[in-house]
Amino acid sequence: MIRRASALACVAVAAALGLAACGGGDDNNDTTAAATPPATTSGGGGGGGGGGATIDFSTPSGSELAYNQKSASTTAGTDTISFDNVQAQEHDVRIEDSSGAEVGGTELVASGTATATVDLQAGTYTFFCSVPGHREAGMEGTLTVK
Ligand SMILES: [Cu+2]
């Protein structure tokens, strides 16, 4: 059962990274791990190797104060936050570390997308919306950086 749990975690990380490689089995070589540049990134070139991952966030249609993501994971390095807010009200995605210090995030955006780059080290962070009341209403989640 431990093996199953770690396999799930591995799948989650692999999905976030767009990679197919996971320890313990090389039977799925058909998925290429090409580093395709994210189409929504407007600046801040990504260096290959460690970091340079894109973390996608979005909001549900309507007016619910929530992200579609309850949690997210990525790799350490200079990562891109890509936020797609389909709602007419403004939101953003801010990141703070485990001590509560903000390390970066997007600007406020309504009915559109915003991106930002953040330097992340391995650890546990929290992502949240900085509009007063939104975080308390549920616009927050855990970002795991490995
Ligand atoms: Cu918000």
Short mmCIF file of N, CA and C and ligand atoms in Angstrom, two decimals:
data_model
loop_
_atom_site.label_atom_id
_atom_site.label_comp_id
_atom_site.label_asym_id
_atom_site.label_seq_id
_atom_site.Cartn_x
_atom_site.Cartn_y
_atom_site.Cartn_z
N MET A 1 0.83 -1.21 0.00
CA MET A 1 0.00 0.00 0.00
C MET A 1 0.86 1.25 0.00
N ILE A 2 2.02 1.15 0.58
CA ILE A 2 2.96 2.28 0.51
C ILE A 2 3.35 2.52 -0.94
N ARG A 3 3.55 1.41 -1.62
CA ARG A 3 3.97 1.51 -3.02
C ARG A 3 2.89 2.22 -3.84
N ARG A 4 1.64 1.91 -3.54
CA ARG A 4 0.57 2.53 -4.29
C ARG A 4 0.50 4.04 -4.02
N ALA A 5 0.64 4.41 -2.75
CA ALA A 5 0.56 5.83 -2.41
C ALA A 5 1.66 6.62 -3.10
N SER A 6 2.86 6.06 -3.10
CA SER A 6 3.95 6.80 -3.73
C SER A 6 3.78 6.84 -5.23
N ALA A 7 3.16 5.80 -5.78
CA ALA A 7 2.91 5.83 -7.21
C ALA A 7 1.94 6.94 -7.56
N LEU A 8 0.93 7.13 -6.72
CA LEU A 8 -0.03 8.21 -6.96
C LEU A 8 0.65 9.56 -6.87
N ALA A 9 1.48 9.72 -5.86
CA ALA A 9 2.18 10.98 -5.71
C ALA A 9 3.07 11.23 -6.92
N CYS A 10 3.66 10.18 -7.38
CA CYS A 10 4.54 10.30 -8.53
C CYS A 10 3.76 10.75 -9.75
N VAL A 11 2.58 10.18 -9.93
CA VAL A 11 1.74 10.56 -11.06
C VAL A 11 1.37 12.04 -10.97
N ALA A 12 1.04 12.48 -9.75
CA ALA A 12 0.65 13.87 -9.57
C ALA A 12 1.79 14.80 -9.93
N VAL A 13 2.97 14.47 -9.46
CA VAL A 13 4.13 15.30 -9.75
C VAL A 13 4.44 15.27 -11.23
N ALA A 14 4.37 14.07 -11.81
CA ALA A 14 4.67 13.95 -13.22
C ALA A 14 3.69 14.77 -14.05
N ALA A 15 2.44 14.76 -13.64
CA ALA A 15 1.44 15.53 -14.38
C ALA A 15 1.73 17.01 -14.29
N ALA A 16 2.12 17.45 -13.10
CA ALA A 16 2.40 18.87 -12.91
C ALA A 16 3.61 19.30 -13.73
N LEU A 17 4.52 18.40 -13.88
CA LEU A 17 5.75 18.75 -14.58
C LEU A 17 5.66 18.50 -16.07
N GLY A 18 4.65 17.76 -16.47
CA GLY A 18 4.56 17.41 -17.87
C GLY A 18 5.61 16.39 -18.24
N LEU A 19 6.03 15.63 -17.28
CA LEU A 19 7.05 14.64 -17.53
C LEU A 19 6.45 13.25 -17.41
N ALA A 20 7.06 12.32 -18.05
CA ALA A 20 6.57 10.95 -17.98
C ALA A 20 7.43 10.11 -17.06
N ALA A 21 8.58 10.63 -16.71
CA ALA A 21 9.53 9.82 -15.97
C ALA A 21 9.17 9.73 -14.49
N CYS A 22 9.08 8.54 -13.99
CA CYS A 22 8.89 8.32 -12.58
C CYS A 22 9.74 7.13 -12.19
N GLY A 23 10.27 7.17 -11.00
CA GLY A 23 11.11 6.07 -10.58
C GLY A 23 10.35 4.76 -10.52
N GLY A 24 11.01 3.70 -10.79
CA GLY A 24 10.40 2.39 -10.64
C GLY A 24 9.59 1.95 -11.83
N GLY A 25 10.21 1.89 -12.94
CA GLY A 25 9.48 1.39 -14.11
C GLY A 25 9.69 2.27 -15.32
N ASP A 26 10.15 1.69 -16.37
CA ASP A 26 10.36 2.48 -17.58
C ASP A 26 9.56 1.87 -18.73
N ASP A 27 8.35 1.49 -18.40
CA ASP A 27 7.53 0.81 -19.40
C ASP A 27 6.64 1.76 -20.19
N ASN A 28 6.73 3.04 -19.89
CA ASN A 28 5.94 3.96 -20.71
C ASN A 28 6.85 5.00 -21.35
N ASN A 29 7.52 4.57 -22.35
CA ASN A 29 8.46 5.45 -23.03
C ASN A 29 7.82 6.22 -24.17
N ASP A 30 6.54 5.96 -24.38
CA ASP A 30 5.91 6.57 -25.56
C ASP A 30 5.61 8.05 -25.36
N THR A 31 5.51 8.49 -24.10
CA THR A 31 5.24 9.90 -23.86
C THR A 31 6.55 10.69 -23.86
N THR A 32 6.67 11.54 -24.81
CA THR A 32 7.90 12.31 -24.89
C THR A 32 7.91 13.40 -23.83
N ALA A 33 9.05 13.63 -23.26
CA ALA A 33 9.18 14.63 -22.21
C ALA A 33 9.80 15.90 -22.76
N ALA A 34 9.43 16.23 -23.96
CA ALA A 34 9.99 17.43 -24.58
C ALA A 34 9.60 18.67 -23.79
N ALA A 35 10.53 19.56 -23.61
CA ALA A 35 10.27 20.77 -22.85
C ALA A 35 9.59 21.80 -23.75
N THR A 36 8.31 21.65 -23.91
CA THR A 36 7.57 22.58 -24.74
C THR A 36 7.35 23.87 -23.98
N PRO A 37 7.71 25.00 -24.55
CA PRO A 37 7.50 26.25 -23.83
C PRO A 37 6.02 26.53 -23.66
N PRO A 38 5.61 26.96 -22.47
CA PRO A 38 4.19 27.26 -22.25
C PRO A 38 3.73 28.41 -23.11
N ALA A 39 2.60 28.24 -23.74
CA ALA A 39 2.11 29.23 -24.69
C ALA A 39 1.75 30.54 -24.01
N THR A 40 1.41 30.50 -22.74
CA THR A 40 0.92 31.70 -22.09
C THR A 40 2.03 32.51 -21.44
N THR A 41 3.23 32.01 -21.45
CA THR A 41 4.32 32.74 -20.80
C THR A 41 4.74 33.92 -21.65
N SER A 42 4.74 35.09 -21.06
CA SER A 42 5.04 36.28 -21.84
C SER A 42 6.45 36.80 -21.57
N GLY A 43 7.05 36.38 -20.53
CA GLY A 43 8.38 36.89 -20.23
C GLY A 43 9.11 35.95 -19.32
N GLY A 44 10.32 36.26 -19.01
CA GLY A 44 11.07 35.44 -18.09
C GLY A 44 11.37 34.08 -18.67
N GLY A 45 12.42 33.99 -19.40
CA GLY A 45 12.76 32.73 -20.04
C GLY A 45 12.99 31.64 -19.03
N GLY A 46 12.64 30.46 -19.40
CA GLY A 46 12.85 29.34 -18.50
C GLY A 46 14.13 28.62 -18.84
N GLY A 47 14.97 28.44 -17.89
CA GLY A 47 16.15 27.64 -18.11
C GLY A 47 15.78 26.19 -17.98
N GLY A 48 16.35 25.37 -18.77
CA GLY A 48 16.02 23.96 -18.71
C GLY A 48 16.53 23.35 -17.42
N GLY A 49 16.36 22.08 -17.30
CA GLY A 49 16.84 21.40 -16.12
C GLY A 49 15.98 21.69 -14.92
N GLY A 50 16.59 22.01 -13.78
CA GLY A 50 15.82 22.26 -12.58
C GLY A 50 15.05 23.56 -12.69
N GLY A 51 13.80 23.51 -12.31
CA GLY A 51 12.98 24.70 -12.36
C GLY A 51 12.48 24.98 -13.76
N GLY A 52 11.89 26.16 -13.91
CA GLY A 52 11.34 26.50 -15.20
C GLY A 52 9.99 25.86 -15.45
N ALA A 53 9.42 25.28 -14.41
CA ALA A 53 8.11 24.64 -14.56
C ALA A 53 7.01 25.70 -14.54
N THR A 54 5.89 25.34 -15.09
CA THR A 54 4.72 26.22 -15.06
C THR A 54 3.66 25.63 -14.16
N ILE A 55 3.14 26.46 -13.27
CA ILE A 55 2.09 26.02 -12.35
C ILE A 55 0.79 26.69 -12.81
N ASP A 56 -0.17 25.89 -13.18
CA ASP A 56 -1.42 26.41 -13.71
C ASP A 56 -2.49 26.55 -12.63
N PHE A 57 -3.09 27.73 -12.59
CA PHE A 57 -4.22 27.97 -11.69
C PHE A 57 -5.36 28.54 -12.52
N SER A 58 -6.58 28.28 -12.06
CA SER A 58 -7.74 28.82 -12.75
C SER A 58 -8.91 28.92 -11.78
N THR A 59 -9.92 29.66 -12.20
CA THR A 59 -11.12 29.79 -11.38
C THR A 59 -12.29 29.14 -12.10
N PRO A 60 -13.28 28.69 -11.34
CA PRO A 60 -14.48 28.14 -11.97
C PRO A 60 -15.33 29.28 -12.52
N SER A 61 -16.15 28.98 -13.52
CA SER A 61 -17.05 30.00 -14.04
C SER A 61 -18.08 30.33 -12.97
N GLY A 62 -18.64 31.50 -13.09
CA GLY A 62 -19.60 31.94 -12.07
C GLY A 62 -18.94 32.91 -11.13
N SER A 63 -19.31 32.85 -9.88
CA SER A 63 -18.75 33.82 -8.94
C SER A 63 -18.27 33.18 -7.65
N GLU A 64 -18.13 31.86 -7.65
CA GLU A 64 -17.67 31.18 -6.45
C GLU A 64 -16.24 31.62 -6.13
N LEU A 65 -16.00 31.92 -4.85
CA LEU A 65 -14.67 32.34 -4.45
C LEU A 65 -13.82 31.09 -4.24
N ALA A 66 -13.23 30.63 -5.33
CA ALA A 66 -12.46 29.39 -5.27
C ALA A 66 -11.53 29.31 -6.47
N TYR A 67 -10.50 28.53 -6.31
CA TYR A 67 -9.69 28.12 -7.46
C TYR A 67 -10.16 26.73 -7.85
N ASN A 68 -9.89 26.34 -9.05
CA ASN A 68 -10.16 24.96 -9.44
C ASN A 68 -9.17 24.01 -8.78
N GLN A 69 -8.05 24.55 -8.33
CA GLN A 69 -7.00 23.74 -7.71
C GLN A 69 -7.05 23.88 -6.19
N LYS A 70 -7.15 22.75 -5.52
CA LYS A 70 -7.08 22.77 -4.06
C LYS A 70 -5.62 22.68 -3.60
N SER A 71 -4.80 22.10 -4.46
CA SER A 71 -3.38 21.98 -4.16
C SER A 71 -2.64 21.92 -5.47
N ALA A 72 -1.33 22.10 -5.38
CA ALA A 72 -0.50 22.08 -6.58
C ALA A 72 0.89 21.63 -6.18
N SER A 73 1.64 21.16 -7.14
CA SER A 73 3.02 20.79 -6.85
C SER A 73 3.90 21.14 -8.04
N THR A 74 5.15 21.39 -7.75
CA THR A 74 6.08 21.77 -8.81
C THR A 74 7.49 21.44 -8.36
N THR A 75 8.45 21.79 -9.19
CA THR A 75 9.85 21.56 -8.83
C THR A 75 10.50 22.88 -8.44
N ALA A 76 11.52 22.80 -7.63
CA ALA A 76 12.23 23.99 -7.19
C ALA A 76 12.91 24.66 -8.37
N GLY A 77 12.99 25.98 -8.28
CA GLY A 77 13.63 26.74 -9.34
C GLY A 77 12.82 27.98 -9.64
N THR A 78 13.10 28.60 -10.77
CA THR A 78 12.34 29.76 -11.20
C THR A 78 11.14 29.27 -11.99
N ASP A 79 10.01 29.27 -11.35
CA ASP A 79 8.81 28.71 -11.97
C ASP A 79 7.85 29.82 -12.39
N THR A 80 7.00 29.48 -13.33
CA THR A 80 6.01 30.42 -13.82
C THR A 80 4.63 30.08 -13.27
N ILE A 81 3.98 31.07 -12.70
CA ILE A 81 2.59 30.91 -12.29
C ILE A 81 1.73 31.38 -13.45
N SER A 82 0.87 30.53 -13.93
CA SER A 82 -0.04 30.89 -15.00
C SER A 82 -1.46 30.83 -14.47
N PHE A 83 -2.09 31.99 -14.42
CA PHE A 83 -3.42 32.09 -13.79
C PHE A 83 -4.46 32.50 -14.82
N ASP A 84 -5.48 31.68 -14.94
CA ASP A 84 -6.58 31.96 -15.87
C ASP A 84 -7.83 32.23 -15.04
N ASN A 85 -8.17 33.51 -14.90
CA ASN A 85 -9.36 33.88 -14.14
C ASN A 85 -10.51 34.14 -15.10
N VAL A 86 -11.44 33.23 -15.16
CA VAL A 86 -12.56 33.38 -16.10
C VAL A 86 -13.67 34.24 -15.51
N GLN A 87 -13.53 34.61 -14.25
CA GLN A 87 -14.58 35.39 -13.59
C GLN A 87 -14.44 36.88 -13.87
N ALA A 88 -15.58 37.57 -13.75
CA ALA A 88 -15.58 39.01 -14.00
C ALA A 88 -15.00 39.79 -12.82
N GLN A 89 -14.90 39.14 -11.67
CA GLN A 89 -14.32 39.83 -10.52
C GLN A 89 -12.82 39.52 -10.43
N GLU A 90 -12.12 40.48 -9.89
CA GLU A 90 -10.67 40.36 -9.84
C GLU A 90 -10.20 39.32 -8.83
N HIS A 91 -9.17 38.59 -9.24
CA HIS A 91 -8.47 37.67 -8.35
C HIS A 91 -6.99 37.72 -8.71
N ASP A 92 -6.19 37.14 -7.85
CA ASP A 92 -4.79 36.93 -8.17
C ASP A 92 -4.35 35.62 -7.53
N VAL A 93 -3.12 35.26 -7.75
CA VAL A 93 -2.54 34.08 -7.09
C VAL A 93 -1.24 34.54 -6.45
N ARG A 94 -1.23 34.61 -5.13
CA ARG A 94 -0.02 34.99 -4.39
C ARG A 94 0.53 33.74 -3.71
N ILE A 95 1.83 33.74 -3.51
CA ILE A 95 2.49 32.60 -2.88
C ILE A 95 3.20 33.06 -1.62
N GLU A 96 2.99 32.33 -0.55
CA GLU A 96 3.75 32.63 0.66
C GLU A 96 4.40 31.36 1.18
N ASP A 97 5.54 31.54 1.84
CA ASP A 97 6.24 30.36 2.35
C ASP A 97 5.67 29.94 3.70
N SER A 98 6.29 28.93 4.29
CA SER A 98 5.72 28.35 5.51
C SER A 98 5.79 29.30 6.69
N SER A 99 6.60 30.36 6.57
CA SER A 99 6.66 31.33 7.66
C SER A 99 5.65 32.45 7.45
N GLY A 100 4.93 32.40 6.33
CA GLY A 100 3.94 33.44 6.06
C GLY A 100 4.47 34.60 5.25
N ALA A 101 5.74 34.52 4.82
CA ALA A 101 6.33 35.60 4.02
C ALA A 101 5.95 35.41 2.56
N GLU A 102 5.47 36.48 1.95
CA GLU A 102 5.07 36.39 0.56
C GLU A 102 6.31 36.36 -0.33
N VAL A 103 6.33 35.44 -1.28
CA VAL A 103 7.49 35.30 -2.15
C VAL A 103 7.19 35.71 -3.58
N GLY A 104 5.95 36.06 -3.86
CA GLY A 104 5.62 36.51 -5.21
C GLY A 104 4.21 36.14 -5.59
N GLY A 105 3.90 36.39 -6.85
CA GLY A 105 2.57 36.05 -7.33
C GLY A 105 2.16 36.96 -8.47
N THR A 106 0.97 36.71 -8.99
CA THR A 106 0.49 37.48 -10.14
C THR A 106 -0.16 38.78 -9.68
N GLU A 107 -0.40 39.64 -10.65
CA GLU A 107 -1.19 40.82 -10.38
C GLU A 107 -2.66 40.44 -10.44
N LEU A 108 -3.50 41.35 -9.99
CA LEU A 108 -4.94 41.12 -10.06
C LEU A 108 -5.37 41.10 -11.52
N VAL A 109 -6.29 40.19 -11.82
CA VAL A 109 -6.79 40.11 -13.19
C VAL A 109 -8.26 39.70 -13.14
N ALA A 110 -9.04 40.22 -14.06
CA ALA A 110 -10.45 39.83 -14.19
C ALA A 110 -10.70 39.45 -15.63
N SER A 111 -11.39 38.37 -15.84
CA SER A 111 -11.72 37.89 -17.19
C SER A 111 -10.47 37.84 -18.08
N GLY A 112 -9.45 37.20 -17.58
CA GLY A 112 -8.23 37.12 -18.37
C GLY A 112 -7.17 36.32 -17.65
N THR A 113 -5.97 36.39 -18.20
CA THR A 113 -4.88 35.61 -17.64
C THR A 113 -3.78 36.53 -17.12
N ALA A 114 -3.03 36.02 -16.18
CA ALA A 114 -1.88 36.73 -15.63
C ALA A 114 -0.79 35.71 -15.35
N THR A 115 0.44 36.10 -15.57
CA THR A 115 1.55 35.21 -15.27
C THR A 115 2.57 35.95 -14.43
N ALA A 116 3.34 35.18 -13.69
CA ALA A 116 4.42 35.75 -12.88
C ALA A 116 5.45 34.66 -12.67
N THR A 117 6.68 35.07 -12.45
CA THR A 117 7.70 34.08 -12.11
C THR A 117 8.05 34.21 -10.64
N VAL A 118 8.30 33.08 -10.03
CA VAL A 118 8.67 33.05 -8.61
C VAL A 118 9.81 32.06 -8.42
N ASP A 119 10.73 32.42 -7.54
CA ASP A 119 11.82 31.52 -7.19
C ASP A 119 11.36 30.67 -6.01
N LEU A 120 11.32 29.39 -6.23
CA LEU A 120 10.82 28.49 -5.19
C LEU A 120 11.87 27.46 -4.82
N GLN A 121 11.98 27.23 -3.52
CA GLN A 121 12.86 26.19 -3.02
C GLN A 121 11.99 25.04 -2.53
N ALA A 122 12.60 23.90 -2.37
CA ALA A 122 11.85 22.74 -1.89
C ALA A 122 11.19 23.07 -0.56
N GLY A 123 9.95 22.71 -0.43
CA GLY A 123 9.23 23.01 0.80
C GLY A 123 7.74 23.12 0.52
N THR A 124 7.03 23.57 1.53
CA THR A 124 5.59 23.70 1.41
C THR A 124 5.20 25.17 1.46
N TYR A 125 4.46 25.58 0.46
CA TYR A 125 4.01 26.96 0.36
C TYR A 125 2.49 26.99 0.36
N THR A 126 1.94 28.18 0.49
CA THR A 126 0.50 28.35 0.39
C THR A 126 0.22 29.32 -0.75
N PHE A 127 -0.73 28.99 -1.60
CA PHE A 127 -1.17 29.97 -2.61
C PHE A 127 -2.53 30.49 -2.20
N PHE A 128 -2.77 31.76 -2.51
CA PHE A 128 -4.02 32.37 -2.07
C PHE A 128 -4.32 33.61 -2.89
N CYS A 129 -5.56 34.07 -2.78
CA CYS A 129 -5.99 35.31 -3.44
C CYS A 129 -5.89 36.43 -2.41
N SER A 130 -5.31 37.55 -2.84
CA SER A 130 -5.07 38.65 -1.90
C SER A 130 -6.23 39.62 -1.77
N VAL A 131 -7.27 39.44 -2.55
CA VAL A 131 -8.43 40.33 -2.41
C VAL A 131 -9.06 40.07 -1.03
N PRO A 132 -9.29 41.14 -0.27
CA PRO A 132 -9.82 40.96 1.09
C PRO A 132 -11.05 40.07 1.12
N GLY A 133 -11.00 39.06 1.99
CA GLY A 133 -12.13 38.17 2.17
C GLY A 133 -12.09 36.91 1.31
N HIS A 134 -11.36 36.97 0.21
CA HIS A 134 -11.37 35.83 -0.71
C HIS A 134 -10.63 34.61 -0.14
N ARG A 135 -9.47 34.90 0.45
CA ARG A 135 -8.71 33.77 1.03
C ARG A 135 -9.54 33.08 2.10
N GLU A 136 -10.16 33.90 2.95
CA GLU A 136 -10.98 33.36 4.03
C GLU A 136 -12.16 32.56 3.48
N ALA A 137 -12.62 32.95 2.30
CA ALA A 137 -13.77 32.26 1.71
C ALA A 137 -13.37 30.95 1.04
N GLY A 138 -12.09 30.72 0.92
CA GLY A 138 -11.67 29.45 0.36
C GLY A 138 -10.65 29.53 -0.76
N MET A 139 -10.26 30.75 -1.14
CA MET A 139 -9.29 30.85 -2.23
C MET A 139 -7.87 30.70 -1.70
N GLU A 140 -7.54 29.49 -1.30
CA GLU A 140 -6.19 29.18 -0.88
C GLU A 140 -5.98 27.68 -1.01
N GLY A 141 -4.72 27.30 -1.05
CA GLY A 141 -4.38 25.89 -1.15
C GLY A 141 -2.90 25.70 -0.89
N THR A 142 -2.48 24.47 -0.93
CA THR A 142 -1.10 24.13 -0.61
C THR A 142 -0.30 23.89 -1.89
N LEU A 143 0.85 24.53 -1.97
CA LEU A 143 1.77 24.31 -3.08
C LEU A 143 3.00 23.56 -2.56
N THR A 144 3.20 22.38 -3.06
CA THR A 144 4.34 21.57 -2.65
C THR A 144 5.45 21.69 -3.68
N VAL A 145 6.63 22.08 -3.22
CA VAL A 145 7.77 22.24 -4.11
C VAL A 145 8.80 21.18 -3.78
N LYS A 146 9.21 20.42 -4.80
CA LYS A 146 10.18 19.34 -4.58
C LYS A 146 11.45 19.60 -5.35
CU CU B 1 -10.04 36.49 -5.25
#
